[in-house]
mmCIF file with all atom_site columns, C-alpha atoms in Angstrom:
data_model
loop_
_atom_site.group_PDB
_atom_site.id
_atom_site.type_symbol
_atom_site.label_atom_id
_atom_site.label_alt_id
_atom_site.label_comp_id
_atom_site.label_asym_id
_atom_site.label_entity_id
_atom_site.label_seq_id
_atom_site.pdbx_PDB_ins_code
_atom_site.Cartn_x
_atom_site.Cartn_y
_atom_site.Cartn_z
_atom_site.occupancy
_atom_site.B_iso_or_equiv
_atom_site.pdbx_formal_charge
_atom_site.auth_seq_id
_atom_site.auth_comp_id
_atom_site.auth_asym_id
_atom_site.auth_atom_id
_atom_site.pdbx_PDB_model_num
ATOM 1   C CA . UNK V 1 1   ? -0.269  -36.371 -37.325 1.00 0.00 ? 128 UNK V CA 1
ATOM 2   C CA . UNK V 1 2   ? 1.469   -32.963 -37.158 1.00 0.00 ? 129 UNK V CA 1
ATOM 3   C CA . UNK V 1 3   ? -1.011  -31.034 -38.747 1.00 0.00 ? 130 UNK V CA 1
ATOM 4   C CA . UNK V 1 4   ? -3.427  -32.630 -36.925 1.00 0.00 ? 131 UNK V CA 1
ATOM 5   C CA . UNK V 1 5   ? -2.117  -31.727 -33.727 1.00 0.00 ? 132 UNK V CA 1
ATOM 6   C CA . UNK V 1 6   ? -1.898  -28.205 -35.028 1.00 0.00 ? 133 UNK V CA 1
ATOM 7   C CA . UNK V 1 7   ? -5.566  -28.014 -35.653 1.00 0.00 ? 134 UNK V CA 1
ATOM 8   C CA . UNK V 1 8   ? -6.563  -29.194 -32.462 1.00 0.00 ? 135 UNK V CA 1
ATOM 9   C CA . UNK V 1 9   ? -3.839  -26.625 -30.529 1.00 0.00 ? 136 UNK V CA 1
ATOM 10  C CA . UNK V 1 10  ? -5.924  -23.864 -33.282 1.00 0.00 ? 137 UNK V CA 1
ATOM 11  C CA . UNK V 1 11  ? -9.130  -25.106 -31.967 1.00 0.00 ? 138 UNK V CA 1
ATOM 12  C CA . UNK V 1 12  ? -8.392  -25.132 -28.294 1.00 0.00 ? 139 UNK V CA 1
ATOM 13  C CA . UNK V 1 13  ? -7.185  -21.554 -28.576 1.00 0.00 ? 140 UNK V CA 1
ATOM 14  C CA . UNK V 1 14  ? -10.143 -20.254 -30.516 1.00 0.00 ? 141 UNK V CA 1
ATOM 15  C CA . UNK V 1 15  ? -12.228 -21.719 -28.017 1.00 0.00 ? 142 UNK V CA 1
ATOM 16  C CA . UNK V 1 16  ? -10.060 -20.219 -25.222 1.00 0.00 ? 143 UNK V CA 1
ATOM 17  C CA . UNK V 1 17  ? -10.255 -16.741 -27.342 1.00 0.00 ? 144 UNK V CA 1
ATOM 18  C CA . UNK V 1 18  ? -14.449 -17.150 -27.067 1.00 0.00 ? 145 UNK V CA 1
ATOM 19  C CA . UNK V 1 19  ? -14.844 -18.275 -23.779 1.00 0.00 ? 146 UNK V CA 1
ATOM 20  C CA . UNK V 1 20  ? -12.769 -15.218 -22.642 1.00 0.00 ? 147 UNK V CA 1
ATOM 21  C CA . UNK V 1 21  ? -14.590 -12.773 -24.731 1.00 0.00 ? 148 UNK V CA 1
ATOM 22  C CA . UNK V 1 22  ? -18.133 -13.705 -23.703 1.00 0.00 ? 149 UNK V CA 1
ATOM 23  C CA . UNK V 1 23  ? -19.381 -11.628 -20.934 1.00 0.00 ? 150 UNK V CA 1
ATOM 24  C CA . UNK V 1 24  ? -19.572 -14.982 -18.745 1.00 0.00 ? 151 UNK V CA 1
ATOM 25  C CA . UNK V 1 25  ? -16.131 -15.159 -18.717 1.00 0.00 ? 152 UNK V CA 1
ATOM 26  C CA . UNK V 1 26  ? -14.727 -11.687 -19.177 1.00 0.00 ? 153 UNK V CA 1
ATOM 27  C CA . UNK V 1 27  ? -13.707 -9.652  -16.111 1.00 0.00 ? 154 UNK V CA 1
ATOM 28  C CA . UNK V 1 28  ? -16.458 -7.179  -15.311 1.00 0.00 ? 155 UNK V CA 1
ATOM 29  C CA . UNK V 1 29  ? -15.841 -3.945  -13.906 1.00 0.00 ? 156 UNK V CA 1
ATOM 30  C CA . UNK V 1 30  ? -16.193 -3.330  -9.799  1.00 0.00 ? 157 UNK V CA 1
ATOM 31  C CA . UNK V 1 31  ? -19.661 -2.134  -10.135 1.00 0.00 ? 158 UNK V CA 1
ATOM 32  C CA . UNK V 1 32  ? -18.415 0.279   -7.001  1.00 0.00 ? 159 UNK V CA 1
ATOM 33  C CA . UNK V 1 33  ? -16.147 2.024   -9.644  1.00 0.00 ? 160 UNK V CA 1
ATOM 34  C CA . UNK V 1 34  ? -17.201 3.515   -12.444 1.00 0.00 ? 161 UNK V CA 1
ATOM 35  C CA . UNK V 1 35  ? -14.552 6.765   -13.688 1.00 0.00 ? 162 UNK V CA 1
ATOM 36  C CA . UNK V 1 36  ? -15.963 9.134   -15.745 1.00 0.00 ? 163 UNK V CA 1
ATOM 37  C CA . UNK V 1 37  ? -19.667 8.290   -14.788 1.00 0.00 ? 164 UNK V CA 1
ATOM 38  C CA . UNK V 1 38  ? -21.703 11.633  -13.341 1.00 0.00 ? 165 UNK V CA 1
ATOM 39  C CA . UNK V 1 39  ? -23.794 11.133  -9.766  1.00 0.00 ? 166 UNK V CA 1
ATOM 40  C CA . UNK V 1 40  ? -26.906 10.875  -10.171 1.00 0.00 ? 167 UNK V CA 1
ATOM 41  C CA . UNK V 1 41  ? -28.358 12.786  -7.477  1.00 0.00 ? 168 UNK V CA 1
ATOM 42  C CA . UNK V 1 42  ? -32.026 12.228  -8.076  1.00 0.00 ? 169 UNK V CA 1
ATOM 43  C CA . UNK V 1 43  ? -31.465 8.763   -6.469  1.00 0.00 ? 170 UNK V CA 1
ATOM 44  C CA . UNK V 1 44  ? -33.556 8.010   -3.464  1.00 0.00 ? 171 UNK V CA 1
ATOM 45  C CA . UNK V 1 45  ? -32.603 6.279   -0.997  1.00 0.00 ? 172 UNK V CA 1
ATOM 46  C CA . UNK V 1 46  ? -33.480 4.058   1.224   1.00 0.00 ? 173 UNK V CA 1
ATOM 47  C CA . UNK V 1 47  ? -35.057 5.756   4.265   1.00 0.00 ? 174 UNK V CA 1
ATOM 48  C CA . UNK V 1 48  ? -32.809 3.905   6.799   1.00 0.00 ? 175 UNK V CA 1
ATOM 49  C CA . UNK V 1 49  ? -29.622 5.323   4.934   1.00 0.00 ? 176 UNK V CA 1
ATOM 50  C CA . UNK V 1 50  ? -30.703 9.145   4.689   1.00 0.00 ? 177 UNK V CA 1
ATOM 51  C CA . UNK V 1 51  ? -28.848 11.500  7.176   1.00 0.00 ? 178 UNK V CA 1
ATOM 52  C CA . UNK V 1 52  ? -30.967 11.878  10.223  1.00 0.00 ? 179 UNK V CA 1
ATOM 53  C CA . UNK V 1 53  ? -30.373 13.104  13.663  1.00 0.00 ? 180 UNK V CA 1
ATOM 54  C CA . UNK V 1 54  ? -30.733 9.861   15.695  1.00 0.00 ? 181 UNK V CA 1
ATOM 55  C CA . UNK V 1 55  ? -30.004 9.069   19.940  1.00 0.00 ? 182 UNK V CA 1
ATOM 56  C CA . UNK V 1 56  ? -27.011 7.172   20.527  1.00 0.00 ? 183 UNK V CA 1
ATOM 57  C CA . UNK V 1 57  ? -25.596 6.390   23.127  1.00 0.00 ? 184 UNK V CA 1
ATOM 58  C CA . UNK V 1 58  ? -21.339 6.075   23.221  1.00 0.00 ? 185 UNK V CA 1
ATOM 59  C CA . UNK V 1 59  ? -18.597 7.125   26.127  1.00 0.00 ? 186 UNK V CA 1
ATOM 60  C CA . UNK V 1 60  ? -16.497 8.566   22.383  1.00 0.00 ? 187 UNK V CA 1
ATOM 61  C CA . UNK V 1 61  ? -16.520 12.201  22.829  1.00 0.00 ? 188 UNK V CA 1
ATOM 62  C CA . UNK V 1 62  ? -18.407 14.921  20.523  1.00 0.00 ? 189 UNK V CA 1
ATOM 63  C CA . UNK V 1 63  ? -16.638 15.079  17.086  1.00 0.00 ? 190 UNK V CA 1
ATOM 64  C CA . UNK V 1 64  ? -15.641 11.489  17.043  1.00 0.00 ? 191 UNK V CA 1
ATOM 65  C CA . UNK V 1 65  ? -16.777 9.415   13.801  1.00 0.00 ? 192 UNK V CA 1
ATOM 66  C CA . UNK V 1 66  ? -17.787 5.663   14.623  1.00 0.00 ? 193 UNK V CA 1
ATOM 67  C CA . UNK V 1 67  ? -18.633 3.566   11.762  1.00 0.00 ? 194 UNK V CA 1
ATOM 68  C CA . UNK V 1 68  ? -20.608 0.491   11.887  1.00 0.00 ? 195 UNK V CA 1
ATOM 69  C CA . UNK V 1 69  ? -19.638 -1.336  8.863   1.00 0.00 ? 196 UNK V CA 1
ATOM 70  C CA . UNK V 1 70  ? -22.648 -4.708  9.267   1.00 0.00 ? 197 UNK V CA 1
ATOM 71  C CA . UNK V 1 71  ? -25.259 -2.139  9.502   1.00 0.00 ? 198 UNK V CA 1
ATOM 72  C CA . UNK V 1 72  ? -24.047 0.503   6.864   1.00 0.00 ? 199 UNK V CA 1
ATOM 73  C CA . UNK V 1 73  ? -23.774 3.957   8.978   1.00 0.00 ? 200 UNK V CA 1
ATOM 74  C CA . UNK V 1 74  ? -21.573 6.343   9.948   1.00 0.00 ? 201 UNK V CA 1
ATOM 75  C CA . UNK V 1 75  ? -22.484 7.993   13.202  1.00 0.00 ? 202 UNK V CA 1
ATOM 76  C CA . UNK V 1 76  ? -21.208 11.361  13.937  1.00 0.00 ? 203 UNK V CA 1
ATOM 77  C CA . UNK V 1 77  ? -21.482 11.700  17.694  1.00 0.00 ? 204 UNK V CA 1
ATOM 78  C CA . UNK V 1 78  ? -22.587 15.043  18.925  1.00 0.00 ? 205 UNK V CA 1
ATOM 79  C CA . UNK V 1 79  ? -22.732 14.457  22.454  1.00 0.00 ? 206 UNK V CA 1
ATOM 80  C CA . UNK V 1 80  ? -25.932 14.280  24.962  1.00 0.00 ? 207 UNK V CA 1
ATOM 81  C CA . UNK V 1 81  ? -26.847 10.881  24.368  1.00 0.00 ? 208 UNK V CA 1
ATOM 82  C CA . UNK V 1 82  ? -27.241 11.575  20.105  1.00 0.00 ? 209 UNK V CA 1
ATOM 83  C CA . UNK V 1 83  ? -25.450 11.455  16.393  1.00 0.00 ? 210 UNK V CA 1
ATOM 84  C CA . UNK V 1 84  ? -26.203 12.392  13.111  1.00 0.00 ? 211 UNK V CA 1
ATOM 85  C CA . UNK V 1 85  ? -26.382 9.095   11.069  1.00 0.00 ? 212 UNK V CA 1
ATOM 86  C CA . UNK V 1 86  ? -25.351 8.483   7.581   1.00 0.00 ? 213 UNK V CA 1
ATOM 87  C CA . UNK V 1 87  ? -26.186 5.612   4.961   1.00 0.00 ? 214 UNK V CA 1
ATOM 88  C CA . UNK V 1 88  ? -22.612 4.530   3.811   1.00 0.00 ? 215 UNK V CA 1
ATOM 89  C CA . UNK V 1 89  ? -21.614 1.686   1.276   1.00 0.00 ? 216 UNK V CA 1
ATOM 90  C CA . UNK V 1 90  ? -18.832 -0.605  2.519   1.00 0.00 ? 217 UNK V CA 1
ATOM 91  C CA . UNK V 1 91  ? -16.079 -3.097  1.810   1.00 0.00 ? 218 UNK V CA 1
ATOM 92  C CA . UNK V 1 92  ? -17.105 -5.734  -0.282  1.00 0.00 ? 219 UNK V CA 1
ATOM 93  C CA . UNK V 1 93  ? -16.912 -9.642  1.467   1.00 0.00 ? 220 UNK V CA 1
ATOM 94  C CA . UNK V 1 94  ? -12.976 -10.147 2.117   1.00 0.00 ? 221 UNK V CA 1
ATOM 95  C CA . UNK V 1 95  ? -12.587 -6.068  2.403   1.00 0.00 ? 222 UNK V CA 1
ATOM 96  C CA . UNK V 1 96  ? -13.911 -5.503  5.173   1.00 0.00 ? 223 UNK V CA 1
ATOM 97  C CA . UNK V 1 97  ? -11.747 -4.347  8.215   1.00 0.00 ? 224 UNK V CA 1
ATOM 98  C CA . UNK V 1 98  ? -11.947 -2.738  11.799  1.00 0.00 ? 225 UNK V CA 1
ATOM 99  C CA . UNK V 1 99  ? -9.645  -0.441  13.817  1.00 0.00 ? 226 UNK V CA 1
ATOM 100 C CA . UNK V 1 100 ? -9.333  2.967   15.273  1.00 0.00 ? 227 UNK V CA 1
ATOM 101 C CA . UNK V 1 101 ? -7.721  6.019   13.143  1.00 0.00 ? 228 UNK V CA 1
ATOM 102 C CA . UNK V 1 102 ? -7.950  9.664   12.828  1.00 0.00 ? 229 UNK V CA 1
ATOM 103 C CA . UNK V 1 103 ? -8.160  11.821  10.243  1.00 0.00 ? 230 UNK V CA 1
ATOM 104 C CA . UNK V 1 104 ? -4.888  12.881  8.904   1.00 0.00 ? 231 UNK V CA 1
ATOM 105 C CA . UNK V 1 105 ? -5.952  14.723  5.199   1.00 0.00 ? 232 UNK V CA 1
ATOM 106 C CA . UNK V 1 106 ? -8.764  16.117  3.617   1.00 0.00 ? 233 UNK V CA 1
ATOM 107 C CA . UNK V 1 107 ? -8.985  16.784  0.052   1.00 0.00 ? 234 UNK V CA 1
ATOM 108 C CA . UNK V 1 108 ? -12.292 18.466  -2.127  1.00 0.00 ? 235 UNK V CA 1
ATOM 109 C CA . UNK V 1 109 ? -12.818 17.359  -5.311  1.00 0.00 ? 236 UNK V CA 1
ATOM 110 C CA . UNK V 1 110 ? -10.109 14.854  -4.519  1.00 0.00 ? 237 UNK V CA 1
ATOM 111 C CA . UNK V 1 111 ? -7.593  13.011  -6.973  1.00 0.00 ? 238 UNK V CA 1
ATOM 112 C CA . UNK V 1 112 ? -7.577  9.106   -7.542  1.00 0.00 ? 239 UNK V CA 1
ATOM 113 C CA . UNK V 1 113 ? -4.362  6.865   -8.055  1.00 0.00 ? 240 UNK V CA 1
ATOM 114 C CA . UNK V 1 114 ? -6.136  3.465   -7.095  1.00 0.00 ? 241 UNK V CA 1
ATOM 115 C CA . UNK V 1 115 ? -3.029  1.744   -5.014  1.00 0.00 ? 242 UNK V CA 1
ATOM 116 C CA . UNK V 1 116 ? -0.971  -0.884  -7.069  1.00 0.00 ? 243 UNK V CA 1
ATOM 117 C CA . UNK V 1 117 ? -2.772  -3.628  -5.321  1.00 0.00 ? 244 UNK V CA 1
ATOM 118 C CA . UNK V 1 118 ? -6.586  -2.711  -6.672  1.00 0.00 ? 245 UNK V CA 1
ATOM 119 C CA . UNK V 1 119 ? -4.647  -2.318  -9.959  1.00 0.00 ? 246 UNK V CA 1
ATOM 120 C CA . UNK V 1 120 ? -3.799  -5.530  -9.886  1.00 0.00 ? 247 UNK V CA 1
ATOM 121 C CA . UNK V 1 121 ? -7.593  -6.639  -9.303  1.00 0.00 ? 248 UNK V CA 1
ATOM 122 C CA . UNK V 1 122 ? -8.964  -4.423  -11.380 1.00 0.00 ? 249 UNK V CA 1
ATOM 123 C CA . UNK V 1 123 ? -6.212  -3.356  -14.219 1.00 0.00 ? 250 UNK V CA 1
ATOM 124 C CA . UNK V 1 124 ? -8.861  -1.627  -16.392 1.00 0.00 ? 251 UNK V CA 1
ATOM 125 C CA . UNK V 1 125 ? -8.527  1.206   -13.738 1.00 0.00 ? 252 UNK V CA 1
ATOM 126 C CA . UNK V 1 126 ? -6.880  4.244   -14.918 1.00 0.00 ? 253 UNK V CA 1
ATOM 127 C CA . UNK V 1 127 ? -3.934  4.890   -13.285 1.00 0.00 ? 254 UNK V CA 1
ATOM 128 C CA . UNK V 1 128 ? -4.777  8.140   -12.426 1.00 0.00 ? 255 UNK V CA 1
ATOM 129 C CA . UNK V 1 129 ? -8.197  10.401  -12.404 1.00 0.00 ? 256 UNK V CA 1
ATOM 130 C CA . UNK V 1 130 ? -8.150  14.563  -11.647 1.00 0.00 ? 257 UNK V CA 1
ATOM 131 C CA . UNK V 1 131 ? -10.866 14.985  -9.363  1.00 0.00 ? 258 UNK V CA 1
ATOM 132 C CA . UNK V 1 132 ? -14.537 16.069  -10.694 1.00 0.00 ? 259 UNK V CA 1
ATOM 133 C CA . UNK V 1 133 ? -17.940 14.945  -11.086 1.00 0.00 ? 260 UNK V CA 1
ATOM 134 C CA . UNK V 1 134 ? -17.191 11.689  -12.968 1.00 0.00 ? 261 UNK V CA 1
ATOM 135 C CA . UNK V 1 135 ? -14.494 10.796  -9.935  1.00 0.00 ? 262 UNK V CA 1
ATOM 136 C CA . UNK V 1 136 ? -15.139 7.515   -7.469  1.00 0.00 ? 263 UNK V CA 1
ATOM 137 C CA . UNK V 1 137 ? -13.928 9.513   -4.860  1.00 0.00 ? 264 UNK V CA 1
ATOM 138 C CA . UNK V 1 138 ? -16.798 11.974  -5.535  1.00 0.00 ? 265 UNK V CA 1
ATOM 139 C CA . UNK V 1 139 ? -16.831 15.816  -3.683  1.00 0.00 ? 266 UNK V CA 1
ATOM 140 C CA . UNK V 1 140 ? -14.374 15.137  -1.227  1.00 0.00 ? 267 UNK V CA 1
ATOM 141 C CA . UNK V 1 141 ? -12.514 12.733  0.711   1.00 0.00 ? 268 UNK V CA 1
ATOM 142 C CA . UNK V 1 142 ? -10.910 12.256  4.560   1.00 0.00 ? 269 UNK V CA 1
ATOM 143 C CA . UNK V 1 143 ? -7.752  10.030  4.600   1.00 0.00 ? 270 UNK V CA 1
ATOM 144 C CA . UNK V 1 144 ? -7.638  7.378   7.147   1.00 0.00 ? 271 UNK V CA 1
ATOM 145 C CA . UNK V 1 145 ? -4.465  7.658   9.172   1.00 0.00 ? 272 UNK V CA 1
ATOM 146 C CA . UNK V 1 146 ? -1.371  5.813   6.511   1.00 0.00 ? 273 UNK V CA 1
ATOM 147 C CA . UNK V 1 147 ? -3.564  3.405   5.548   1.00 0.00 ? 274 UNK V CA 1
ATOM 148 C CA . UNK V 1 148 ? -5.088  3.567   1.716   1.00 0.00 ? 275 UNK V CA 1
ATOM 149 C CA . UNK V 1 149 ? -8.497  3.989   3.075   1.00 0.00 ? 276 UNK V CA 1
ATOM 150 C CA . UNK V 1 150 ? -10.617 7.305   2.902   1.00 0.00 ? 277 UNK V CA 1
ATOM 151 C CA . UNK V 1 151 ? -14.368 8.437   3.785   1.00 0.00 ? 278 UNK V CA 1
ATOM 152 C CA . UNK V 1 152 ? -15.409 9.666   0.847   1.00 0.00 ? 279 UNK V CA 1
ATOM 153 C CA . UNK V 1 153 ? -18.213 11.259  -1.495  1.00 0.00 ? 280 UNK V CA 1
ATOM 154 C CA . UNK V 1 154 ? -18.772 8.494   -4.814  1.00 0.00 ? 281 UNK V CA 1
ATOM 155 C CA . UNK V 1 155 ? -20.589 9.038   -8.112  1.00 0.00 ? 282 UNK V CA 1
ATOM 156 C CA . UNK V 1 156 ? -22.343 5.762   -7.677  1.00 0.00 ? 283 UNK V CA 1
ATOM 157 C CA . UNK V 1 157 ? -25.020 7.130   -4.945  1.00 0.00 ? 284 UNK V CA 1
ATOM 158 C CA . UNK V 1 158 ? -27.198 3.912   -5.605  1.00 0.00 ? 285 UNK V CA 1
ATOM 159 C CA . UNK V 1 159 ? -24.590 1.912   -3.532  1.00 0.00 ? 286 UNK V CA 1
ATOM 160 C CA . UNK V 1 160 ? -24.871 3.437   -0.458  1.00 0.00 ? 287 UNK V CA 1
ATOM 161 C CA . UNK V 1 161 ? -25.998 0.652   2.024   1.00 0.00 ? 288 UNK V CA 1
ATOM 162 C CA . UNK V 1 162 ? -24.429 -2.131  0.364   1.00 0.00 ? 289 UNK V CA 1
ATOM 163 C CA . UNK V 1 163 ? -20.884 -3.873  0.338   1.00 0.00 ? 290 UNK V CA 1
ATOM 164 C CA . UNK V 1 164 ? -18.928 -2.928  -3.137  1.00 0.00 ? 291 UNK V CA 1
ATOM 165 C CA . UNK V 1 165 ? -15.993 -0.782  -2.410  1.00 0.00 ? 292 UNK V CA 1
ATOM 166 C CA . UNK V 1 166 ? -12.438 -2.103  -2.091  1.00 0.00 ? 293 UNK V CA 1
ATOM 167 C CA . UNK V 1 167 ? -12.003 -0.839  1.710   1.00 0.00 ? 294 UNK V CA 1
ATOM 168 C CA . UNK V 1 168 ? -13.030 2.706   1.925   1.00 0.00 ? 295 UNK V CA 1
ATOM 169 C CA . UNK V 1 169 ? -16.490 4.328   2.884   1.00 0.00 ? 296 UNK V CA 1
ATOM 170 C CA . UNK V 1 170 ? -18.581 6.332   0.531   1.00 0.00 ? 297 UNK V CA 1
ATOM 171 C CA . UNK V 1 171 ? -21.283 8.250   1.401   1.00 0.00 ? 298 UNK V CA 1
ATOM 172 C CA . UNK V 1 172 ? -23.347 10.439  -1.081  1.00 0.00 ? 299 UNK V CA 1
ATOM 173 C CA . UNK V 1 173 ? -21.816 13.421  -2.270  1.00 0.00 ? 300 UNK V CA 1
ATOM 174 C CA . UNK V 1 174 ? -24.157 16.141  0.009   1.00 0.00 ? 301 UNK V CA 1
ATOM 175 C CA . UNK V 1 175 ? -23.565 13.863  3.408   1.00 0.00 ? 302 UNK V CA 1
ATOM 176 C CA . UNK V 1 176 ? -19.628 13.955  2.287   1.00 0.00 ? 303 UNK V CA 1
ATOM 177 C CA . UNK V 1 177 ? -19.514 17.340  2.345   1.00 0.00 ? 304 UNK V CA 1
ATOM 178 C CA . UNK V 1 178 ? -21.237 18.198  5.487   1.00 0.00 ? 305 UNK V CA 1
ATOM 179 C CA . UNK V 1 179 ? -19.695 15.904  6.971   1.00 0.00 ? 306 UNK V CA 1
ATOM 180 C CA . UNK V 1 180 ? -16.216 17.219  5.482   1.00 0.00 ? 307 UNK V CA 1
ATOM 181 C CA . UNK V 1 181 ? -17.002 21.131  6.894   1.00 0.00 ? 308 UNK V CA 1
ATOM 182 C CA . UNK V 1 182 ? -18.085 19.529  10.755  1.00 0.00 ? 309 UNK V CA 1
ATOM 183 C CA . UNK V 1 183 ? -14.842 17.415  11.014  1.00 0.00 ? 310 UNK V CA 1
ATOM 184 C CA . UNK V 1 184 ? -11.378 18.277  11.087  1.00 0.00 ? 311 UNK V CA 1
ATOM 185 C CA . UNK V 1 185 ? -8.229  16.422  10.732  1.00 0.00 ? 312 UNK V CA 1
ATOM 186 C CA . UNK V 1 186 ? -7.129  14.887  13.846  1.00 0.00 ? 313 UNK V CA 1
ATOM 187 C CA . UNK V 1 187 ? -10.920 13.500  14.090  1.00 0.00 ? 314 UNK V CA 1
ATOM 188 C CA . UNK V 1 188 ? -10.547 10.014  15.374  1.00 0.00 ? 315 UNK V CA 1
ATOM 189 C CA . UNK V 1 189 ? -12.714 7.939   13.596  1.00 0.00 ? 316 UNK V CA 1
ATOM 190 C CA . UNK V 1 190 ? -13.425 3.851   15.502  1.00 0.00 ? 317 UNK V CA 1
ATOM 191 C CA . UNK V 1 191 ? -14.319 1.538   12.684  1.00 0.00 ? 318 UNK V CA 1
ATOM 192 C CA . UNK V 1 192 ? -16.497 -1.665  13.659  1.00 0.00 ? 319 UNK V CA 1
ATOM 193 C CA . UNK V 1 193 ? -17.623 -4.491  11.923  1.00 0.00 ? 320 UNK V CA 1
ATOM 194 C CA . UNK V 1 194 ? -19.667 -5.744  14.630  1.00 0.00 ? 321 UNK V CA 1
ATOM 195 C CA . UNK V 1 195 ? -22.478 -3.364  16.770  1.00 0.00 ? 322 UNK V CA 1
ATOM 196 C CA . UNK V 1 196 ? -21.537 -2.941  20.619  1.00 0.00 ? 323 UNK V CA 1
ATOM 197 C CA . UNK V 1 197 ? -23.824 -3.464  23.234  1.00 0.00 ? 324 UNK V CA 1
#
């Protein structure tokens, strides 16, 4: 009876050791955040999510960022009734958040120490990444008052306009980086998950 019970507890882990190896099963990678993978900046997107000087109407004054998280785009307002409009990628369902902020760092070619918490979700993370071409924060980053969430550049420019990142907004490397040189820190920045009519 012993040995039989043994086989059975050898065949219920070697099951359990299968099941957790197939790629079913397995935990995939965030497919937001890839380390050590190079932009691909011959991706085209999606006309709706290129920059483009667009009319908008807000009372915020010039300089202020407003980011509309359901429709994807960041709108820098420039005053006069318009905005320059960028295609961003957003939190993912459950990451998702609204609030008003400002600008309190800026960083080029920024460092990553993903907080404890996305460790935790994601623990084949490094804990640490020098900033470069193969970072997920991408060319450069603006740090969202003392929270862990930045606007920032990402190697992945084929998720801009859809919902993958942990929290933070990404926008293609070239729209980061304007966008980095127009705003300074202090910028208040109004983040919305719903449009206001």
């Amino acid at each position: 009876m012993t040995k039989f019970r043994h086989l059975i507890w050898t065949l219920a882990a070697a099951a359990g050791l299968l099941l957790a190896a197939s790629p079913g099963f397995a935990q995939k990678p965030d497919v937001g955040d890839e380390p050590g993978l190079i932009a691909d900046d011959n991706v085209e997107l999606d006309p709706q999510f290129r920059r483009t000087a667009v009319l908008y109407r807000t009372s915020e004054p010039p300089g202020t960022i407003i980011i509309s998280t359901k429709d994807r785009h960041l709108y820098l307002v420039q005053g006069g009734g318009r905005a320059l409009r960028d295609g961003i990628g957003v939190g993912r369902e459950g990451f998702q958040w609204q609030g008003l902020l400002n600008v309190t760092r800026k960083a080029e070619w920024p460092d990553w120490t993903p907080p404890p918490e996305m460790i935790v979700r994601q623990p084949y993370l490094p804990r640490f990444m020098a900033g470069g071409p193969g970072n997920p924060l991408g060319a450069r980053a603006m740090y969202l008052g003392t929270t862990v969430y930045r606007i920032h550049g990402t190697n992945r420019p084929d998720t801009i306009g859809t919902a993958v990142s942990s929290g933070c907004f990404r926008l293609v490397n070239a729209d980061v980086a304007d966008l980095y040189e127009r705003v300074p820190v202090g910028t208040k920045v109004i983040v919305r998950q719903k449009p206001q009519l």
